[in-house]
Tab-separated table of C-alpha atoms in Angstrom:
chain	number	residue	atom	x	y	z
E	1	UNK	CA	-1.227	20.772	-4.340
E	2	UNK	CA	-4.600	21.518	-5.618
E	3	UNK	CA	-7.251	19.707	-3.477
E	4	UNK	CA	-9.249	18.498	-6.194
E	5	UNK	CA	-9.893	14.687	-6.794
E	6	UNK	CA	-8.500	12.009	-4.666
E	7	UNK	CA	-9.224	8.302	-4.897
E	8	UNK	CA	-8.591	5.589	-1.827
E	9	UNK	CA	-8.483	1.880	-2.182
E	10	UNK	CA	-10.212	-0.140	0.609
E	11	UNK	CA	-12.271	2.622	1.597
E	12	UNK	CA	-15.386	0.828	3.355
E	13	UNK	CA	-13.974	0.390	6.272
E	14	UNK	CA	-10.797	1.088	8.961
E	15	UNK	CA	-7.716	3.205	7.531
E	16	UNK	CA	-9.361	3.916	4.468
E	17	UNK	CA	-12.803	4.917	5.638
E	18	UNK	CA	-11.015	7.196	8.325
E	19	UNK	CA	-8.491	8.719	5.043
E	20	UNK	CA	-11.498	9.267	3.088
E	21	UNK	CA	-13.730	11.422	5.953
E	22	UNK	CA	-10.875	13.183	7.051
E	23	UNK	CA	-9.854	14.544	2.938
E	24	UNK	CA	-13.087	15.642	3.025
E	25	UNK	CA	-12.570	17.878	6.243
E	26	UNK	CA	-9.759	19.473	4.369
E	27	UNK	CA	-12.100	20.509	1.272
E	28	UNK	CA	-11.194	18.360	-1.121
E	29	UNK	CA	-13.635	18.374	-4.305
E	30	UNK	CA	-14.374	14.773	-5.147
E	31	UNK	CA	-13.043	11.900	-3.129
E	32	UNK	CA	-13.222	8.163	-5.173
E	33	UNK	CA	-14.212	5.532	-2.508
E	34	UNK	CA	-13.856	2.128	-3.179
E	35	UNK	CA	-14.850	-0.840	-2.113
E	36	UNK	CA	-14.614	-4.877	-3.458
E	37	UNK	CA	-18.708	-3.960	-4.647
E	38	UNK	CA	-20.716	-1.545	-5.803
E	39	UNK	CA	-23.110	-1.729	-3.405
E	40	UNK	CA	-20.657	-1.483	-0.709
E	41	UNK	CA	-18.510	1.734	-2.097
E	42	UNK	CA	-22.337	2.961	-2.588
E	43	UNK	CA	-23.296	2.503	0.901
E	44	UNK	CA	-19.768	3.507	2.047
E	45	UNK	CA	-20.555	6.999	-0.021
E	46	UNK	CA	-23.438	7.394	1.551
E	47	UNK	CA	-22.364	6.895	5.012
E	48	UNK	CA	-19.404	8.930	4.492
E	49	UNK	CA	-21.581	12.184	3.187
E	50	UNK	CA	-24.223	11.708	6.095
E	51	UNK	CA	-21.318	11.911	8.860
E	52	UNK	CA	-19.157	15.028	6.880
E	53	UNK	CA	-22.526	16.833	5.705
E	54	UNK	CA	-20.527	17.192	2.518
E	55	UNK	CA	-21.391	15.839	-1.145
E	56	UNK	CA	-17.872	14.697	-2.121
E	57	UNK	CA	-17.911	11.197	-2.106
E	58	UNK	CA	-17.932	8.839	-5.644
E	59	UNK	CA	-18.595	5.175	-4.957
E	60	UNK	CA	-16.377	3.096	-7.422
E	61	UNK	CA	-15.955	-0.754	-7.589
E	62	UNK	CA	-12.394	-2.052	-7.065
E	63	UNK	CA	-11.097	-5.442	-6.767
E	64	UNK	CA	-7.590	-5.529	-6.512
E	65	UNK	CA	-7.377	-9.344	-7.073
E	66	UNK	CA	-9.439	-8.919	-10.388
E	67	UNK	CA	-7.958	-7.361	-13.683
E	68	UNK	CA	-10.929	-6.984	-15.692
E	69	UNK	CA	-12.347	-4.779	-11.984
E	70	UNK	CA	-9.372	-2.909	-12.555
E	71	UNK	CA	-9.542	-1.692	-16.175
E	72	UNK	CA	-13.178	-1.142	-15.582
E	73	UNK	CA	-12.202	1.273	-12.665
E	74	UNK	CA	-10.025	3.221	-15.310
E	75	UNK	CA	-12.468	3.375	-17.727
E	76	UNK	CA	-15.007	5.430	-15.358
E	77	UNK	CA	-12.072	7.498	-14.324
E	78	UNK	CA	-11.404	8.118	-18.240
E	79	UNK	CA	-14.929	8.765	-18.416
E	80	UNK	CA	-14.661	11.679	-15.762
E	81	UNK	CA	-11.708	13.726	-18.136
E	82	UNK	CA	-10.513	14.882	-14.782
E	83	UNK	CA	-7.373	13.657	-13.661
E	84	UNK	CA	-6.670	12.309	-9.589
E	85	UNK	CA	-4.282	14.421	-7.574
E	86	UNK	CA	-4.188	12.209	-4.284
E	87	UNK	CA	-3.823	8.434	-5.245
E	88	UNK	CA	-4.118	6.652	-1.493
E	89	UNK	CA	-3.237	2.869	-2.190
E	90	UNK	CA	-4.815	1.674	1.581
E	91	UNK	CA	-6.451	-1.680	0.450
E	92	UNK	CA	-4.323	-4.663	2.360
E	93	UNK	CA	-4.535	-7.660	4.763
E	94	UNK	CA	-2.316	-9.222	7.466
E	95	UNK	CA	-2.605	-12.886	6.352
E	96	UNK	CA	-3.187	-15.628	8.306
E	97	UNK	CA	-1.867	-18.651	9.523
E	98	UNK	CA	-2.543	-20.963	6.062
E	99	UNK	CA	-0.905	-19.780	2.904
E	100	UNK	CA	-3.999	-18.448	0.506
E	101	UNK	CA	-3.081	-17.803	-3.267
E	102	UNK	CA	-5.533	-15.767	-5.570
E	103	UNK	CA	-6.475	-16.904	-9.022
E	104	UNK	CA	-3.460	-15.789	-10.824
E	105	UNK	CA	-1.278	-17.647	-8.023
E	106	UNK	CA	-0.222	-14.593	-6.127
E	107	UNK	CA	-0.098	-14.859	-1.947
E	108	UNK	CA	-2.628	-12.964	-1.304
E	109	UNK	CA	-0.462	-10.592	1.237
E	110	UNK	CA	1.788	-9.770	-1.701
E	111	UNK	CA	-1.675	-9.531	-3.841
E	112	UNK	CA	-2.890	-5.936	-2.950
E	113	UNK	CA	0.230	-4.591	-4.503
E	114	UNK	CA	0.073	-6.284	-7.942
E	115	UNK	CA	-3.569	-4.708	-8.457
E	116	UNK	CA	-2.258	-1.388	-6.952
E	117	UNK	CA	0.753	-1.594	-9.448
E	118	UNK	CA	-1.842	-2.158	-12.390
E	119	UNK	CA	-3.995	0.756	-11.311
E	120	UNK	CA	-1.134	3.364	-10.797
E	121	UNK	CA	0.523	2.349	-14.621
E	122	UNK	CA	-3.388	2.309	-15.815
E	123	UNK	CA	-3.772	5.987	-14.809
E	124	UNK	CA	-0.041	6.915	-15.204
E	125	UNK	CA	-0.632	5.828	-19.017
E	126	UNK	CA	-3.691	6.950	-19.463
E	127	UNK	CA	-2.480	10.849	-18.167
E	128	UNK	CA	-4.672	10.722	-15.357
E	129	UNK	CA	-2.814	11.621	-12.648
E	130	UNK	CA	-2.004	15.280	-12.334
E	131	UNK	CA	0.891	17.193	-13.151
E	132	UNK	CA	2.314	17.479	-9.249
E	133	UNK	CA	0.398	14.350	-7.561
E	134	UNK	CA	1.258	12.490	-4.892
E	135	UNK	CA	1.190	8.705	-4.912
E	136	UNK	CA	1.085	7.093	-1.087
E	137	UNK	CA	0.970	3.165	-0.767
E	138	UNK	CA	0.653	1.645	3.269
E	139	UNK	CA	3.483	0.569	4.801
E	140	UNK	CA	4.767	-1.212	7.531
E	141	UNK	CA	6.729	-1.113	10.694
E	142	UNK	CA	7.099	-5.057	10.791
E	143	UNK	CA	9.125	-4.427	7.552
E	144	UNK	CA	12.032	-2.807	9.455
E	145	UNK	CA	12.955	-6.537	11.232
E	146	UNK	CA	13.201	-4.611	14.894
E	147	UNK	CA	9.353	-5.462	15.538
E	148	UNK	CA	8.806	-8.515	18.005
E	149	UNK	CA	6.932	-12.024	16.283
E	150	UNK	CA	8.061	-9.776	12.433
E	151	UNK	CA	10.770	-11.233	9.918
E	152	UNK	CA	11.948	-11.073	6.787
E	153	UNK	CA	13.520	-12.783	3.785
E	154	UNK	CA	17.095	-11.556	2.699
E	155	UNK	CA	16.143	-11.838	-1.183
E	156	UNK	CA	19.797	-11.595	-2.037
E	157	UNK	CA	20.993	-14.757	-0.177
E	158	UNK	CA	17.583	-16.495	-1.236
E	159	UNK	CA	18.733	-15.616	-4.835
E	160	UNK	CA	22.224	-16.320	-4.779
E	161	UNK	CA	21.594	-19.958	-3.051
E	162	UNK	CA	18.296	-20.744	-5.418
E	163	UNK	CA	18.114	-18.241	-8.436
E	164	UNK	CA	21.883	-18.434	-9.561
E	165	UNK	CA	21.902	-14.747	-8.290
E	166	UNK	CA	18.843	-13.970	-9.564
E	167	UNK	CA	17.575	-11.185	-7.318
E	168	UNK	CA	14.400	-10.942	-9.435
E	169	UNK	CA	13.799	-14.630	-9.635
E	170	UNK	CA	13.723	-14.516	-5.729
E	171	UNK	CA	11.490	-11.423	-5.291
E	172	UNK	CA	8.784	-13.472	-7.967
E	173	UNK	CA	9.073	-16.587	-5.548
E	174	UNK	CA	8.205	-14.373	-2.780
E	175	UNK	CA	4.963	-13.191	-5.364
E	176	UNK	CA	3.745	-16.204	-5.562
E	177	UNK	CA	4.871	-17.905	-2.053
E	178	UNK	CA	6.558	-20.491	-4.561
E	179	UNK	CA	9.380	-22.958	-4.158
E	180	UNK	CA	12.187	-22.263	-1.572
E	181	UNK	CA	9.577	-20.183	0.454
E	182	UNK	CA	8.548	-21.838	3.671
E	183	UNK	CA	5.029	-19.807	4.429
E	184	UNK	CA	4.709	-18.350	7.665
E	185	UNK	CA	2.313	-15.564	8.179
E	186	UNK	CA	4.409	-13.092	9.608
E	187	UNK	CA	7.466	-12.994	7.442
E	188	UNK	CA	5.212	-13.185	3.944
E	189	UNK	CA	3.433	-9.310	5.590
E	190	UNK	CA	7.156	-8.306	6.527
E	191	UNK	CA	8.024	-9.563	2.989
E	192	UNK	CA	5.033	-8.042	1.051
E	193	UNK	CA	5.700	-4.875	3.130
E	194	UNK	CA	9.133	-4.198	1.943
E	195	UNK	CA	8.596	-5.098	-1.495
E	196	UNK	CA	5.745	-1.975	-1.332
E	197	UNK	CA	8.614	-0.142	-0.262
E	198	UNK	CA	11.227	-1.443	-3.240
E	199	UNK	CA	8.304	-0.529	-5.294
E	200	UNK	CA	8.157	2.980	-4.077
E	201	UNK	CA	11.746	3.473	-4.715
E	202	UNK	CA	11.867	2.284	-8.198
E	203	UNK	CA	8.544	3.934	-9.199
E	204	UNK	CA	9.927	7.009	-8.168
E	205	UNK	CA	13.163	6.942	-10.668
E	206	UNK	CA	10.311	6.377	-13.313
E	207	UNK	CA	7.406	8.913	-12.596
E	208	UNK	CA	7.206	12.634	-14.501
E	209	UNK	CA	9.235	15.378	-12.654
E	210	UNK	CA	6.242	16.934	-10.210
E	211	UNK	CA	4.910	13.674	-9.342
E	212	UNK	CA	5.962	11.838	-6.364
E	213	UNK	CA	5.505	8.492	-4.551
E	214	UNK	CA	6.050	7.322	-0.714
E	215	UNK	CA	5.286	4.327	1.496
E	216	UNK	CA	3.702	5.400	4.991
E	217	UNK	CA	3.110	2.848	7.445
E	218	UNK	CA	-0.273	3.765	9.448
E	219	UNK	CA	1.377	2.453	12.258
E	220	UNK	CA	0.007	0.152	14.882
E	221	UNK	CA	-3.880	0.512	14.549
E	222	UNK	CA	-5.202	-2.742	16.064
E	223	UNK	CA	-9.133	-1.694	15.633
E	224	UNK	CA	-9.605	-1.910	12.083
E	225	UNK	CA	-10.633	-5.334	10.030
E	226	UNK	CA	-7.008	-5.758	8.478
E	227	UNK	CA	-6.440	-7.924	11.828
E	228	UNK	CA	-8.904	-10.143	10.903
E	229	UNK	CA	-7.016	-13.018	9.598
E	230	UNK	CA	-4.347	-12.562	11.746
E	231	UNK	CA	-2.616	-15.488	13.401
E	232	UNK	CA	-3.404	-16.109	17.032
E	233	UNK	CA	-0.327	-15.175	18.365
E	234	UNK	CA	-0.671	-11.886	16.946
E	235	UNK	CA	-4.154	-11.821	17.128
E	236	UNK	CA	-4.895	-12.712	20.827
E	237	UNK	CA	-1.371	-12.173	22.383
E	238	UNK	CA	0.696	-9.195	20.383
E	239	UNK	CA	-2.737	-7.073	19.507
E	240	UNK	CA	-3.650	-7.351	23.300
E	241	UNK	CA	-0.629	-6.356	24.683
E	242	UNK	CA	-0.027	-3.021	22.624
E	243	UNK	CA	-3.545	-1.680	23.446
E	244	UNK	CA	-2.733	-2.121	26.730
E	245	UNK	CA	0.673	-0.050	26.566
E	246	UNK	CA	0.079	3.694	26.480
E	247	UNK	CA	2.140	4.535	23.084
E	248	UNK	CA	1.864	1.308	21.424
E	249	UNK	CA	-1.353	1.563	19.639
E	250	UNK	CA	-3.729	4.604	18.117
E	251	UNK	CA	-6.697	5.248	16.172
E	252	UNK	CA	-7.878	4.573	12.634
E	253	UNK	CA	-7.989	8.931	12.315
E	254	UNK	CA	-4.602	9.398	13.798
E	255	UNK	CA	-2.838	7.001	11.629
E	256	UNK	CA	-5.020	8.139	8.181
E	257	UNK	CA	-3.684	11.720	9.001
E	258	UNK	CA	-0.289	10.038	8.249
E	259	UNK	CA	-1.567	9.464	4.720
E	260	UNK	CA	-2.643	13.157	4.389
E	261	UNK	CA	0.732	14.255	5.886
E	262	UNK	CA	2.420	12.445	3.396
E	263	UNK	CA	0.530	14.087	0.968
E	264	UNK	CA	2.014	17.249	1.368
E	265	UNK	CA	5.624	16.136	0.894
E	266	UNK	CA	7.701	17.144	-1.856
E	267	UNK	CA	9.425	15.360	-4.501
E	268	UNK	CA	12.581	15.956	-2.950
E	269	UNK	CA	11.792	12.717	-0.593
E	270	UNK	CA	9.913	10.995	-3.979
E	271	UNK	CA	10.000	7.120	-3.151
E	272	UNK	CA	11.252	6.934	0.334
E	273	UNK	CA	9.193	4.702	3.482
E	274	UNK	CA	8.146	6.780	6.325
E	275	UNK	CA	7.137	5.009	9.137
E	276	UNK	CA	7.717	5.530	13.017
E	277	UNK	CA	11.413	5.854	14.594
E	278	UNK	CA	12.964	2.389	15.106
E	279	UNK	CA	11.504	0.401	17.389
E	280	UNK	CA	8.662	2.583	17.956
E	281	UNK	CA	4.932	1.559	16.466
E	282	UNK	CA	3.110	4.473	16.526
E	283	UNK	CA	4.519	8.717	16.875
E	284	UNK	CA	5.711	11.184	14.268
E	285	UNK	CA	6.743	9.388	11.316
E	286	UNK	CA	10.412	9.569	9.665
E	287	UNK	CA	12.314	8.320	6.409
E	288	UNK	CA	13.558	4.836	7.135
E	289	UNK	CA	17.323	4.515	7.187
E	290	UNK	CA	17.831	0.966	7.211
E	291	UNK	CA	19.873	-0.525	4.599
E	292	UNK	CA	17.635	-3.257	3.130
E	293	UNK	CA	15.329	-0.830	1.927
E	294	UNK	CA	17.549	1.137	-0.089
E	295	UNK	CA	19.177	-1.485	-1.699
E	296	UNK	CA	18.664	-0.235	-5.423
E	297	UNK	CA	19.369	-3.990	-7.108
E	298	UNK	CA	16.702	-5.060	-4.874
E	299	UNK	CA	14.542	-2.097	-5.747
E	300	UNK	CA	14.997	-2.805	-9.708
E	301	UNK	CA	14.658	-6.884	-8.992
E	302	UNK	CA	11.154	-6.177	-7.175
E	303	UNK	CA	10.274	-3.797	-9.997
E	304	UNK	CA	10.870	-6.507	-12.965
E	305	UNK	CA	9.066	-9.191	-10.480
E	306	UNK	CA	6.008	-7.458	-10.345
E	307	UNK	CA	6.240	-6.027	-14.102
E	308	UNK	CA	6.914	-9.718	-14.938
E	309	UNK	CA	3.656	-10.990	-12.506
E	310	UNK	CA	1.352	-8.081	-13.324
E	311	UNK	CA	1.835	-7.535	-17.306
E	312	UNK	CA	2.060	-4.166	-16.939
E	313	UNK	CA	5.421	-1.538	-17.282
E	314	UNK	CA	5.834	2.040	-17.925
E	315	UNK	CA	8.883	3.377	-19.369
E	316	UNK	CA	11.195	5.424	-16.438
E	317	UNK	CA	11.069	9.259	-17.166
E	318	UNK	CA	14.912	9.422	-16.610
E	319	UNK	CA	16.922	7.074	-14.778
């Protein structure tokens, strides 16, 4: 793949920051950077090309929670004419211990992906992504259910006890932390983190032939601000403990390179979750085997969930 344009969500600081310094160290062209202001993806621009030495970096404002943000971030990438190769969907949180909705009622774990679903249709739509680009979204490792203090919701039981077997019903509930969803801070990341990964899979069946899509988990990278809501067991017992265990933690640039691995896969392996080996939080990462994620009527539920919750589709290039 042509290293030309690339553009990273959450980019001012942690995973993001570290994805978006270390593209440039491979030569790409123009790197987006963006950040919840203006003057923050400015400064973030301008921090970036004083430590790299290179003049790569476009500042672009991007909130995730905000529509109108959105379509104003596609319009200055329509204004450009040039379309993005590397589409790094970084931007996240690990909630915390109270339940917090955004404005259009979405839990605000799950919230990250509904604007990152809005921008990939906005550019897929638009023709701005390139003929062979590469789509990666962050994963998780507590998704996999063998991570201590992690659950997750089996959507097909919640559906066929609530939602009259309504796996879709049951994946929107989990949107918007609704009825029949006892919050608790862990399981709605777990939660949010394999619907990224349903997403993956049924974006996949609907992208151009060339393009391809993956979730990659960063893997456990305690020093970055997405712990900053955590709860405190995670927060000052978990987080503690893994730094403290050689193997069980590493840096901000070791797990971005797992973005810019991923970037490099082919589209043989198109909307699959790489993460570390079971059981392991850090390491080379691998597909994930485990069945839950490649359960394709969850997959398709998720997909109509967040179609239904976001307002936006795009018609599957073969199915």
């Amino acid at each position: 793949m042509e290293h030309s344009i690339a553009l990273v969500t959450g980019a001012t600081s942690g995973l993001g920051y570290a994805a978006a310094r270390a593209l440039a160290g491979e030569g790409w062209r123009e790197i987006i950077v963006t950040g919840r202001s203006l003057a923050r993806a400015q400064e973030t621009a301008t921090q970036l090309a004083d430590e790299t030495k290179v003049q790569v970096f476009t500042p672009q404002e991007l909130e995730l929670d905000t529509p109108s943000s959105i379509q104003s971030a596609l319009t200055e990438v329509v204004k450009r004419g040039r379309p993005v190769d590397f589409l790094l969907l970084n931007a996240g949180l690990i909630p915390g211990k109270k339940r917090v909705l955004t404005a259009a009622g979405i839990e605000a774990t799950q919230a990250p992906l509904i604007g990152h679903h809005q921008l990939t249709l906005g550019l897929l739509r638009a023709n701005l992504l390139s003929a062979n680009a590469r789509i990666v979204i962050a994963g998780s490792e507590a998704a996999r259910g063998d991570v201590p203090l992690f659950s997750y919701t089996d959507v097909a039981a919640l559906a066929a006890t609530r939602y009259q077997g309504d796996r879709s019903a049951a994946v929107e509930v989990l949107l918007r932390s609704g009825p029949n969803v006892k919050y608790q801070a862990n399981r709605a990341y777990a939660d949010a983190k394999i619907v990224v990964a349903w997403w993956v899979a049924a974006l996949a069946r609907r992208l151009p032939p060339g393009m391809a899509v993956y979730a990659v988990s960063p893997g456990s990278t305690p020093d970055t601000k997405g712990m900053r809501n955590a709860g405190p067991a995670l927060k000052w017992l978990m987080v503690p403990l893994v730094k403290l265990i050689p193997g069980m933690s590493h840096t901000p640039e070791t797990a971005a390179h797992r973005y810019l691995q991923a970037s490099a896969f082919g589209t043989d392996v198109s909307g699959q979750f790489f993460a570390s080996a079971p059981k392991k939080l850090t390491g080379p990462i691998e597909a994930m085997r485990q069945p839950h994620f490649h359960d394709r009527a969850n997959q398709e539920a998720a997909w109509q969930a967040i179609v239904k919750v976001s307002g936006v589709d795009f018609s599957p290039a073969a199915t």
